[in-house]
Coordinates of C-alpha atoms and ligand atoms in Angstrom, one line a residue:
Chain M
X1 CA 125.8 118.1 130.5
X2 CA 127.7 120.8 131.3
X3 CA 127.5 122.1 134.6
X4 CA 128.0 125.9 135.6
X5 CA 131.2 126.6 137.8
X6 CA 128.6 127.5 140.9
X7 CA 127.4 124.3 140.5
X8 CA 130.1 122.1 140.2
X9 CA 131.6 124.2 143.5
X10 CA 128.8 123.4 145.5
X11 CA 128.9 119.7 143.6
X12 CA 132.3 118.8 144.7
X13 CA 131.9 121.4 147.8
X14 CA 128.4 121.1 149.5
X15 CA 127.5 123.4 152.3
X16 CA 126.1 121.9 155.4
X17 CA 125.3 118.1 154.2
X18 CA 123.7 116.5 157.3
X19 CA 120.9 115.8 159.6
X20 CA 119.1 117.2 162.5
X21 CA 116.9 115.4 165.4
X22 CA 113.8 115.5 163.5
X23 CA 111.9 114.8 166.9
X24 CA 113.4 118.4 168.1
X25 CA 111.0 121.0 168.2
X26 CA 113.1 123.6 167.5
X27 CA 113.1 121.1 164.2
X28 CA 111.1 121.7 160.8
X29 CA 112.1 118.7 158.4
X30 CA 111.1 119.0 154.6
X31 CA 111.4 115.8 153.0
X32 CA 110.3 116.2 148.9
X33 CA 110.9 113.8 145.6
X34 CA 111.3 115.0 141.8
X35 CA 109.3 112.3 140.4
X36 CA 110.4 113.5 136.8
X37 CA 113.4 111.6 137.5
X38 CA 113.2 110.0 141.2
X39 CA 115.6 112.1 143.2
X40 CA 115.0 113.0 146.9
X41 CA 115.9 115.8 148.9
X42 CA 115.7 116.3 152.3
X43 CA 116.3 119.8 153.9
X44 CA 116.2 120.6 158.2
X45 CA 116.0 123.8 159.6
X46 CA 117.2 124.6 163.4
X47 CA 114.8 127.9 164.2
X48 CA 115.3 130.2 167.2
X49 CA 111.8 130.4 169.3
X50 CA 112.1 133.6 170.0
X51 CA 113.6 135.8 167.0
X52 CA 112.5 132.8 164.7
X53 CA 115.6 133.7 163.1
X54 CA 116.9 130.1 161.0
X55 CA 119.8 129.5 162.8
X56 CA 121.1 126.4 161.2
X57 CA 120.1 124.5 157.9
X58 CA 121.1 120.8 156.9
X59 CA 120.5 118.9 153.6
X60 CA 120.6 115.8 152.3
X61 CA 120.2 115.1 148.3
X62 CA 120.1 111.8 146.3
X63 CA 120.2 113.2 142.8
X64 CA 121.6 114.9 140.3
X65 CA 124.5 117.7 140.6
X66 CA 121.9 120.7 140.5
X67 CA 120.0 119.1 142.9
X68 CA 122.3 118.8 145.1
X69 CA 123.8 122.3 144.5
X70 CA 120.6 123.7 144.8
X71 CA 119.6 122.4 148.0
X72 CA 123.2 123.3 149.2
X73 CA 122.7 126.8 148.2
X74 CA 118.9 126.7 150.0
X75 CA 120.4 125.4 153.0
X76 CA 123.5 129.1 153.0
X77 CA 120.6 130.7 151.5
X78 CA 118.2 130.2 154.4
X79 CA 120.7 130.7 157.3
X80 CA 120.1 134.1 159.4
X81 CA 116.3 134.3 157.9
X82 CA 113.5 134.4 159.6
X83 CA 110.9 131.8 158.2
X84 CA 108.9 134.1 157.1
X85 CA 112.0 135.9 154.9
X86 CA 112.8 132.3 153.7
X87 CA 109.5 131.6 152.4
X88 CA 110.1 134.5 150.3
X89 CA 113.0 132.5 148.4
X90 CA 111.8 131.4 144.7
X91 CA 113.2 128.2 142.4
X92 CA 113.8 131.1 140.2
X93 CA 116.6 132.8 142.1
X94 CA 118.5 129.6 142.7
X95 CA 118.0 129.2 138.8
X96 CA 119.5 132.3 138.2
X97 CA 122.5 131.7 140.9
X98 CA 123.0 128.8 139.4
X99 CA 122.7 129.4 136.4
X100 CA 121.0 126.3 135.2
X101 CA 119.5 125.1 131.9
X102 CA 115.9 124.7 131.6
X103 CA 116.2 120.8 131.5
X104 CA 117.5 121.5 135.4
X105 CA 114.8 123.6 136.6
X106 CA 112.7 120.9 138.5
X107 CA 115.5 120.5 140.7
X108 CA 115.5 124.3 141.8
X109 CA 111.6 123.5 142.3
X110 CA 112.6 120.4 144.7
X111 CA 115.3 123.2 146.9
X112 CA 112.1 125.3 147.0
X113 CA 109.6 122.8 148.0
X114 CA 111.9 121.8 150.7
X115 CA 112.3 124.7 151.9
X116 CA 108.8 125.1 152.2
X117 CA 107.9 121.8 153.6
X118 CA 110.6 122.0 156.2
X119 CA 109.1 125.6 157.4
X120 CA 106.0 124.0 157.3
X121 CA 106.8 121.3 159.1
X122 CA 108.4 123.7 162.0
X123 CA 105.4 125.8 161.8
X124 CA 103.0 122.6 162.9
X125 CA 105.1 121.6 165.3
X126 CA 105.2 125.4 167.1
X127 CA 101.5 125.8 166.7
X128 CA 102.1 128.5 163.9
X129 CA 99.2 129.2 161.5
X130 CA 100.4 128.1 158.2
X131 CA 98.2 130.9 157.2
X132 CA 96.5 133.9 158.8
X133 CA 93.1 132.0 158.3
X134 CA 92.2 128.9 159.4
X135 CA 90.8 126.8 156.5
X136 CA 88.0 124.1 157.7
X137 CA 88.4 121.1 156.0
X138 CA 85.7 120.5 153.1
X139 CA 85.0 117.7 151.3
X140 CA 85.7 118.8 147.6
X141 CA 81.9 119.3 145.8
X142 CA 81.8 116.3 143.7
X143 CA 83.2 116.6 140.0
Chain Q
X1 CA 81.9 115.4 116.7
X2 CA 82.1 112.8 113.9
X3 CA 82.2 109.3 115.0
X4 CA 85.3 107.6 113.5
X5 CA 84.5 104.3 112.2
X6 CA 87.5 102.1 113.7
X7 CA 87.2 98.6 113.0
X8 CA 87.9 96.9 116.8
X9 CA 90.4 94.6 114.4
X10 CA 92.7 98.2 113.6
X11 CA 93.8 97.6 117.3
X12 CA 96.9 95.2 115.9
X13 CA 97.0 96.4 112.3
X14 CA 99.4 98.8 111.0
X15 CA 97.1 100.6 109.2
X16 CA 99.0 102.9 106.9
X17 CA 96.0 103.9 105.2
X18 CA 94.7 105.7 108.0
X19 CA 96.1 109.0 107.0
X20 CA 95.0 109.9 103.8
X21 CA 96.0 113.1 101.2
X22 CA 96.1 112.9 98.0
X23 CA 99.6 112.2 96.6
X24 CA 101.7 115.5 95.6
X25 CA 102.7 112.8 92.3
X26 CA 99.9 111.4 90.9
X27 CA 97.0 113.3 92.8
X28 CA 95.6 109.6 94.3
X29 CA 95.1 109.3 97.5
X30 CA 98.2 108.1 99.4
X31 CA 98.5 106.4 102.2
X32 CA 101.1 107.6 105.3
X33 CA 104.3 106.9 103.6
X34 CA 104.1 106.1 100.0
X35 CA 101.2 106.8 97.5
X36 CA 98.8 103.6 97.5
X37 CA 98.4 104.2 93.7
X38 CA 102.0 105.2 92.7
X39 CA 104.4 104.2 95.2
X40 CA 105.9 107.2 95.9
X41 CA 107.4 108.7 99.0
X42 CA 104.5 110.9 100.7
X43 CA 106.0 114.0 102.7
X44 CA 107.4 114.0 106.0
X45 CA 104.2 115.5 108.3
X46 CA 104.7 116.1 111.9
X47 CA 102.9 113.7 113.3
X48 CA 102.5 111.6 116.3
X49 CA 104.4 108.4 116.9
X50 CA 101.3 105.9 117.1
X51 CA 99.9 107.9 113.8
X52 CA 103.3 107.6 112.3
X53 CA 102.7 103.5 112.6
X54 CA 99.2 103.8 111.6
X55 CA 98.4 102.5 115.3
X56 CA 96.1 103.8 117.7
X57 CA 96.2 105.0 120.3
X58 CA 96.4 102.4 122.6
X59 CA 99.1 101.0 125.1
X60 CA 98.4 97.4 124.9
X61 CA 101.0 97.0 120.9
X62 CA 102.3 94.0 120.3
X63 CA 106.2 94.6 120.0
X64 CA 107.4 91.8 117.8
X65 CA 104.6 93.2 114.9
X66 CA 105.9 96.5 115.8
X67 CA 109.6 94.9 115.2
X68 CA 108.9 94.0 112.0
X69 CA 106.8 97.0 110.9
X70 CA 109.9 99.0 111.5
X71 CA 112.5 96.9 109.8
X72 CA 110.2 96.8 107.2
X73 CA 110.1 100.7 107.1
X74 CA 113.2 101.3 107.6
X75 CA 114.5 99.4 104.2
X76 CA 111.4 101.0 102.6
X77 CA 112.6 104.8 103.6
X78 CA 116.5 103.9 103.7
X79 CA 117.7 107.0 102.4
X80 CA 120.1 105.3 99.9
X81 CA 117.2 104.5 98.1
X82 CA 116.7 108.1 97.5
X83 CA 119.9 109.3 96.3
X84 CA 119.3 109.8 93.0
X85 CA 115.9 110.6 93.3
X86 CA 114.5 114.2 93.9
X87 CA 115.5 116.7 96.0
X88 CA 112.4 116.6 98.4
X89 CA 112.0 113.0 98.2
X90 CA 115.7 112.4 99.3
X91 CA 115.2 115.5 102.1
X92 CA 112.0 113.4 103.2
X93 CA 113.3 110.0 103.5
X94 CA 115.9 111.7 106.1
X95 CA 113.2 112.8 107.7
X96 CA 111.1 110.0 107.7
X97 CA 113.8 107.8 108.2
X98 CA 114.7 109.6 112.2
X99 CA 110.7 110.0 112.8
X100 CA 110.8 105.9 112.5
X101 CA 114.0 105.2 114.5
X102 CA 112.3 107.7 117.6
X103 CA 108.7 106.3 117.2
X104 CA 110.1 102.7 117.3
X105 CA 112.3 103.6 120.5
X106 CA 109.6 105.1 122.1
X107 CA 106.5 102.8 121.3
X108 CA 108.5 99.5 121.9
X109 CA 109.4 100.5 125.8
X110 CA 106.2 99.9 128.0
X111 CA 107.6 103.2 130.4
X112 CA 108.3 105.3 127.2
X113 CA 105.3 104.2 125.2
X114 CA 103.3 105.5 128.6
X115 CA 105.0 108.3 129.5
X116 CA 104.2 109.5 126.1
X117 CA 101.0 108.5 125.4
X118 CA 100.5 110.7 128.8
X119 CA 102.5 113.5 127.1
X120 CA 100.7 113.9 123.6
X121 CA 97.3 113.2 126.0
X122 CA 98.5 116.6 127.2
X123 CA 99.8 115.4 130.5
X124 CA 102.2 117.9 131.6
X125 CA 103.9 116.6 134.8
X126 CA 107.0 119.0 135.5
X127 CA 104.5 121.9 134.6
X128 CA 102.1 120.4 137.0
X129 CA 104.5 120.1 139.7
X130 CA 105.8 123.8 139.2
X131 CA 101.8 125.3 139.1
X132 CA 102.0 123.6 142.5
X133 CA 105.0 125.3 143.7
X134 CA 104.0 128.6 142.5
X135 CA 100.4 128.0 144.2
X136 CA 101.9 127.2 147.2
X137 CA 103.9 130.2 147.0
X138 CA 101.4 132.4 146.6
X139 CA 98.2 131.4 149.0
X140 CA 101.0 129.8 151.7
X141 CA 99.3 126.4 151.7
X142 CA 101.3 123.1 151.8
X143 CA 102.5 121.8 148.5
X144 CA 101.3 118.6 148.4
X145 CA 104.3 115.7 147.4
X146 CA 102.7 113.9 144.5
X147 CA 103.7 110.3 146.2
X148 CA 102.9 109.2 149.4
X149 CA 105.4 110.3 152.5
X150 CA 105.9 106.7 153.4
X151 CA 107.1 105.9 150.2
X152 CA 109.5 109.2 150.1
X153 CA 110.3 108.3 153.9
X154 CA 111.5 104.3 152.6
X155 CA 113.6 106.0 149.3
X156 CA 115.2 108.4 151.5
X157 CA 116.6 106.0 154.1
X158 CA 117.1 103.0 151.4
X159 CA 118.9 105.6 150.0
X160 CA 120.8 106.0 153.1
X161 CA 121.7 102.8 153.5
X162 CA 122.9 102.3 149.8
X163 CA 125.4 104.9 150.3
X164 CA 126.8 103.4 153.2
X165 CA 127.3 100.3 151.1
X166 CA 129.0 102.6 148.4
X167 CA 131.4 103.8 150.7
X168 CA 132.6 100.3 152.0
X169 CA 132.6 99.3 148.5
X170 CA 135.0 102.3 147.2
X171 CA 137.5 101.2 150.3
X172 CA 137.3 97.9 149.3
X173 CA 135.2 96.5 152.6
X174 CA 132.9 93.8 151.6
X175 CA 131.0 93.7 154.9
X176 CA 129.1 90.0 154.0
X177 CA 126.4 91.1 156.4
X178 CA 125.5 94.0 154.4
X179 CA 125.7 92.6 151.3
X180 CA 123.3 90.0 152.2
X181 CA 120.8 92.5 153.2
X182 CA 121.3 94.1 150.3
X183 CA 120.6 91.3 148.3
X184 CA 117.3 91.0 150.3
X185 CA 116.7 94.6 149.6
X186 CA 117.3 93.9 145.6
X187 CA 114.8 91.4 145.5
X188 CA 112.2 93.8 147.5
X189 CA 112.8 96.5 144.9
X190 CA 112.5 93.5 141.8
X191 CA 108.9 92.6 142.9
X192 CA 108.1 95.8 144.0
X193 CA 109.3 97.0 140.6
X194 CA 107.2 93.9 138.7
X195 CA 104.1 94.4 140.7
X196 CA 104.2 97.9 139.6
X197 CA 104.4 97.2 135.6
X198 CA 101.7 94.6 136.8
X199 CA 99.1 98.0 138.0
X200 CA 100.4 99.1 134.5
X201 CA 99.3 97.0 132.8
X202 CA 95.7 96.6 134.4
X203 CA 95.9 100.5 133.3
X204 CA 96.5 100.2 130.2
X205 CA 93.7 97.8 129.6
X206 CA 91.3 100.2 130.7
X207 CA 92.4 102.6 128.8
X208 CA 92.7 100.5 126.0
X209 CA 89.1 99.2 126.9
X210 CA 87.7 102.8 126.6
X211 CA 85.3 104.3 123.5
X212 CA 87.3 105.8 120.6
X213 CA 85.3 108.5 121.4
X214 CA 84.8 108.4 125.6
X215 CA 84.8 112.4 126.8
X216 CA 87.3 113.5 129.8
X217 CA 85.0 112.2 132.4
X218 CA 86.1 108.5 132.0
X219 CA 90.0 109.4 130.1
X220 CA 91.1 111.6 133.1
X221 CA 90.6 108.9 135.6
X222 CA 92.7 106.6 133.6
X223 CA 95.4 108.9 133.1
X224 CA 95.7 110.2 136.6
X225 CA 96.5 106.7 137.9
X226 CA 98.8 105.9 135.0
X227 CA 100.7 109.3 136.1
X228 CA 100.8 108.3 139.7
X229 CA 102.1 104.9 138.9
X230 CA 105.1 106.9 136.1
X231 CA 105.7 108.6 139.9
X232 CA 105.9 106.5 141.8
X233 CA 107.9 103.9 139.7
X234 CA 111.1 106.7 139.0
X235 CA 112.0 106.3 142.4
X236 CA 111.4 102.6 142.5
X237 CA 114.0 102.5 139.4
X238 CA 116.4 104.6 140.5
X239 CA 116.6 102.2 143.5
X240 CA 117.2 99.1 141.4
X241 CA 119.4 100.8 139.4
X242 CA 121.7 101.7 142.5
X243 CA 121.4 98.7 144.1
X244 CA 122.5 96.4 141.6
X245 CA 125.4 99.5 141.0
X246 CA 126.5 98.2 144.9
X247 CA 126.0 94.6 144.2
X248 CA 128.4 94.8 141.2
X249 CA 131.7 92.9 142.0
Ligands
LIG1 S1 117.6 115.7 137.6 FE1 116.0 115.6 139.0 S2 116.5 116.8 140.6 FE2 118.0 117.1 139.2

């Protein structure tokens, strides 16, 4: 498979590979699997409580190259957001950054379910509504 | 919907007769690959691979009939054979001849037979997963991971720990420590890997086990566990695969 020069940069180059202290609660940890082919990505944002402004990003990737270019590119992508301008980042920008094939676009999907889930994850720690209303849980009517 | 009459003995049988047209030769009916009354080569249709055996659709196929079936097929379409004969029939025997080789790949691998059994049952899993993304774009609800977090949580830091035992590998440190508990972890992954294809298989006879002509209501169920076994098993692999990559002298 031939790779695009943007992702073999990031490949051979990844931005801010690493981890955080998950326990911190400045902390959002997003930790998601492709189960179309097993990889695992896991991507940590460092969030400023007062601006909310993403201050740091790491990742983490066991997979393939766009994977990890992907979530490399999430993690500069991210940086100097505030969560909620984050949130706003779609698989298919990183796609077209990337520029990857359409067999590769489940790994764009994993970066943007990271970056969700890690968000996420800050948000419940911080006692931030995921959304503005708050959802009672229901059991699901019976099919 | 018409009930089809499926002897319960078809399950085994290739059953080449179960597609019938009538012969573009001799105008007799014709069987999947060559006319029952003439012989002769039958067009390639598209079809599906279990169809393309005369099987049904069933998991449970026993792979040393299926061996046979194919080597048998494959002299019987061997495009040699159809040199000399008519262009369409020569054309058709190409084609037939590559339908066999992917049927027979894909139907003889338990994962692959699954996988697409799932896929021509409509199963669409990357689409699945990226309706999910986009939902949880749009209403800002939690996507939810289609395996359990403990089992991401273990891959992650497995994976974690089989890097570390690259990287002594690659500068030629063969901690014996480490690759003890590696060994340990190898044989984790093995049964955890074998009791997997185990829950397969109790799927499969359920499936297997269902009418020809159950509704939705009693497939889905079926299908949804065999999808979250699929799942849950690529990481699994990917794990054994790695492991034994690190084990390698
Ligand atoms: S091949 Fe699965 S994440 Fe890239």
């Amino acid at each position: 498979m031939a790779y695009s020069d943007k992702v073999l940069d990031h490949y051979t180059n990844p931005r801010n590979v690493g981890s955080m202290d998950k326990n911190s609660q400045a902390v959002g940890t997003g930790l998601v699997g492709a189960p179309e082919c097993g990889d695992v990505m896991k991507l940590q944002i460092q969030v400023n409580p007062q601006t909310k402004v993403i201050e740091d990003a790491k990742f983490k990737t066991f997979g393939c190259g766009s994977a990890i270019a992907s979530s490399s590119l999430a993690t500069e992508w991210v940086k100097g957001k505030t969560v909620d301008e984050a949130l706003s980042i779609k698989n298919t920008d990183i796609v077209r950054e990337l520029s990857l094939p359409p067999v590769k676009i489940h790994c764009s999907v994993l970066a943007e379910d990271a970056i969700r889930a890690a968000i996420g994850d800050w948000k419940k720690k911080n006692g931030v509504a995921a959304q503005a209303e708050a959802h009672a849980p229901m059991a699901k009517a019976g099919d | 919907m018409s009930v089809t009459n499926k002897p319960e003995a078809a399950l085994q049988m290739f059953d080449e007769g179960a597609v019938t047209h009538a012969c573009w030769s001799c105008g007799d009916m014709r069987a999947a690959h060559f006319c029952q009354s003439c012989g002769k080569l039958q067009p390639a249709l598209p079809t599906d691979y279990f169809t393309f055996f005369g099987l049904p659709r069933k998991l449970n196929v026993d792979v040393a009939a299926l061996e046979n079936e194919f080597y048998k097929l494959s002299r019987k379409l061997h495009p040699d054979l159809y040199a000399r004969a008519a262009g369409q029939e020569r054309q058709w025997s190409l084609e037939k001849s590559s339908q066999l080789n992917d049927a027979y790949r894909t139907l003889r691998d338990p994962i692959a037979r699954t996988g697409y059994l799932l896929k021509i049952e409509g199963v669409q899993l990357e689409e699945q997963s990226k309706a999910a993304t986009d939902k949880a774009r749009q209403t800002g609800e939690e996507k939810k991971q289609v395996i359990p977090p403990e089992l991401l949580e273990e891959v992650f830091e497995l994976n974690m720990q089989l890097e570390e035992a690259r990287i002594n590998k690659k500068m030629g440190e063969r901690d014996p420590e480490l690759l003890r508990e590696m060994e340990g972890t190898r044989n984790d992954l093995q049964a955890k890997h074998d009791a997997l294809m185990d829950e397969l298989h109790g799927y499969w006879n359920e499936w297997d086990a269902l009418p020809e002509d159950a509704d939705e209501s009693l497939r889905k169920p079926v299908r949804d566990k065999m999808v979250g076994l699929l799942n849950r098993r690529s990481y699994i692999r990917n794990l054994v695969r790695d492991v034994n990559e690190v084990l390698e002298a």
